[in-house]
Amino acid sequence: VQLQASGGGLVQAGGSLSLSCAASGGTFSTYVMGWFRQAPGKEREFVGQITRSGRTTYYKDSVRGRFTISRDNAKNTVYLRLNSLKPEDTAVYYCAAGGPWLIPTTKYDYWGQGTEVTVSS
């Protein structure tokens, strides 16, 4: 599976962004999809994930209520809506496919290349 993330950019604190991750080369609907981020000098961390059907999501505590993951299996795309952004949300955001459900791990089978989000104060 190939994953292509897009939508990053520069935004002021309190603002919003929408990220997309388009998948190709596999059966998208069979994968739990996850979003991750990596800030400068820090390890990559779990942000959230969504079930194969898209009916259920699970988030890291610090983003719950601000970020929303959704997916469109007909379009082979998963989305991450980022609201009420804070400077500490600045990172490269990655999508990934094929991880375990309800486990905030980076052990996913496939990864996209990342898209950079910068939040200015």
GROMACS .gro file of N, CA and C in nm, residues 1-6 20-35 70-79 95-98 110-113:
model
  120
    1VAL      N    1   0.085  -0.118   0.000
    1VAL     CA    2   0.000   0.000   0.000
    1VAL      C    3   0.089   0.124   0.000
    2GLN      N    4   0.057   0.216  -0.088
    2GLN     CA    5   0.129   0.345  -0.092
    2GLN      C    6   0.037   0.452  -0.036
    3LEU      N    7   0.095   0.536   0.048
    3LEU     CA    8   0.017   0.640   0.115
    3LEU      C    9   0.078   0.776   0.084
    4GLN      N   10  -0.006   0.872   0.053
    4GLN     CA   11   0.038   1.007   0.018
    4GLN      C   12  -0.037   1.106   0.103
    5ALA      N   13   0.032   1.168   0.198
    5ALA     CA   14  -0.030   1.268   0.284
    5ALA      C   15  -0.014   1.407   0.225
    6SER      N   16  -0.113   1.491   0.251
    6SER     CA   17  -0.108   1.628   0.201
    6SER      C   18  -0.191   1.717   0.291
   20SER      N   19  -0.509   1.522   0.441
   20SER     CA   20  -0.562   1.407   0.371
   20SER      C   21  -0.452   1.304   0.350
   21CYS      N   22  -0.492   1.182   0.336
   21CYS     CA   23  -0.397   1.074   0.309
   21CYS      C   24  -0.463   0.980   0.209
   22ALA      N   25  -0.411   0.979   0.087
   22ALA     CA   26  -0.467   0.896  -0.019
   22ALA      C   27  -0.388   0.767  -0.029
   23ALA      N   28  -0.460   0.657  -0.038
   23ALA     CA   29  -0.398   0.526  -0.046
   23ALA      C   30  -0.415   0.467  -0.185
   24SER      N   31  -0.317   0.388  -0.225
   24SER     CA   32  -0.325   0.318  -0.351
   24SER      C   33  -0.250   0.186  -0.339
   25GLY      N   34  -0.286   0.094  -0.425
   25GLY     CA   35  -0.213  -0.031  -0.432
   25GLY      C   36  -0.253  -0.137  -0.332
   26GLY      N   37  -0.361  -0.118  -0.263
   26GLY     CA   38  -0.406  -0.217  -0.167
   26GLY      C   39  -0.555  -0.207  -0.145
   27THR      N   40  -0.605  -0.288  -0.054
   27THR     CA   41  -0.748  -0.283  -0.022
   27THR      C   42  -0.765  -0.195   0.101
   28PHE      N   43  -0.788  -0.070   0.075
   28PHE     CA   44  -0.788   0.033   0.179
   28PHE      C   45  -0.883   0.000   0.292
   29SER      N   46  -1.000  -0.049   0.258
   29SER     CA   47  -1.104  -0.070   0.358
   29SER      C   48  -1.070  -0.181   0.457
   30THR      N   49  -0.966  -0.256   0.433
   30THR     CA   50  -0.929  -0.364   0.524
   30THR      C   51  -0.829  -0.320   0.631
   31TYR      N   52  -0.787  -0.193   0.624
   31TYR     CA   53  -0.684  -0.146   0.717
   31TYR      C   54  -0.738  -0.050   0.822
   32VAL      N   55  -0.700  -0.075   0.945
   32VAL     CA   56  -0.708   0.030   1.046
   32VAL      C   57  -0.609   0.138   1.004
   33MET      N   58  -0.653   0.262   1.005
   33MET     CA   59  -0.567   0.373   0.964
   33MET      C   60  -0.531   0.459   1.085
   34GLY      N   61  -0.407   0.502   1.088
   34GLY     CA   62  -0.362   0.584   1.200
   34GLY      C   63  -0.297   0.713   1.152
   35TRP      N   64  -0.298   0.811   1.239
   35TRP     CA   65  -0.224   0.936   1.218
   35TRP      C   66  -0.123   0.949   1.332
   70SER      N   67  -1.146   1.090   0.999
   70SER     CA   68  -1.254   1.030   0.923
   70SER      C   69  -1.194   0.960   0.802
   71ARG      N   70  -1.275   0.882   0.734
   71ARG     CA   71  -1.227   0.814   0.615
   71ARG      C   72  -1.339   0.798   0.516
   72ASP      N   73  -1.300   0.787   0.391
   72ASP     CA   74  -1.393   0.759   0.283
   72ASP      C   75  -1.337   0.639   0.207
   73ASN      N   76  -1.392   0.524   0.234
   73ASN     CA   77  -1.338   0.402   0.172
   73ASN      C   78  -1.360   0.401   0.021
   74ALA      N   79  -1.460   0.471  -0.026
   74ALA     CA   80  -1.484   0.477  -0.171
   74ALA      C   81  -1.375   0.558  -0.241
   75LYS      N   82  -1.315   0.650  -0.167
   75LYS     CA   83  -1.208   0.733  -0.223
   75LYS      C   84  -1.070   0.691  -0.177
   76ASN      N   85  -1.064   0.583  -0.097
   76ASN     CA   86  -0.935   0.534  -0.045
   76ASN      C   87  -0.857   0.644   0.026
   77THR      N   88  -0.928   0.721   0.105
   77THR     CA   89  -0.866   0.837   0.169
   77THR      C   90  -0.907   0.845   0.316
   78VAL      N   91  -0.809   0.881   0.398
   78VAL     CA   92  -0.834   0.909   0.538
   78VAL      C   93  -0.799   1.055   0.564
   79TYR      N   94  -0.873   1.116   0.656
   79TYR     CA   95  -0.859   1.259   0.681
   79TYR      C   96  -0.826   1.284   0.828
   95CYS      N   97   0.046   0.956   0.803
   95CYS     CA   98  -0.059   0.857   0.807
   95CYS      C   99   0.005   0.720   0.791
   96ALA      N  100  -0.065   0.619   0.841
   96ALA     CA  101  -0.015   0.484   0.835
   96ALA      C  102  -0.131   0.387   0.827
   97ALA      N  103  -0.104   0.271   0.770
   97ALA     CA  104  -0.207   0.168   0.753
   97ALA      C  105  -0.163   0.037   0.816
   98GLY      N  106  -0.263  -0.034   0.868
   98GLY     CA  107  -0.235  -0.170   0.913
   98GLY      C  108  -0.181  -0.183   1.054
  110TYR      N  109   0.239   0.011   0.691
  110TYR     CA  110   0.267   0.101   0.579
  110TYR      C  111   0.260   0.246   0.626
  111TRP      N  112   0.351   0.328   0.570
  111TRP     CA  113   0.361   0.468   0.611
  111TRP      C  114   0.363   0.561   0.491
  112GLY      N  115   0.301   0.677   0.508
  112GLY     CA  116   0.315   0.783   0.410
  112GLY      C  117   0.438   0.866   0.438
  113GLN      N  118   0.461   0.966   0.356
  113GLN     CA  119   0.585   1.043   0.363
  113GLN      C  120   0.579   1.160   0.460
   0.00000   0.00000   0.00000
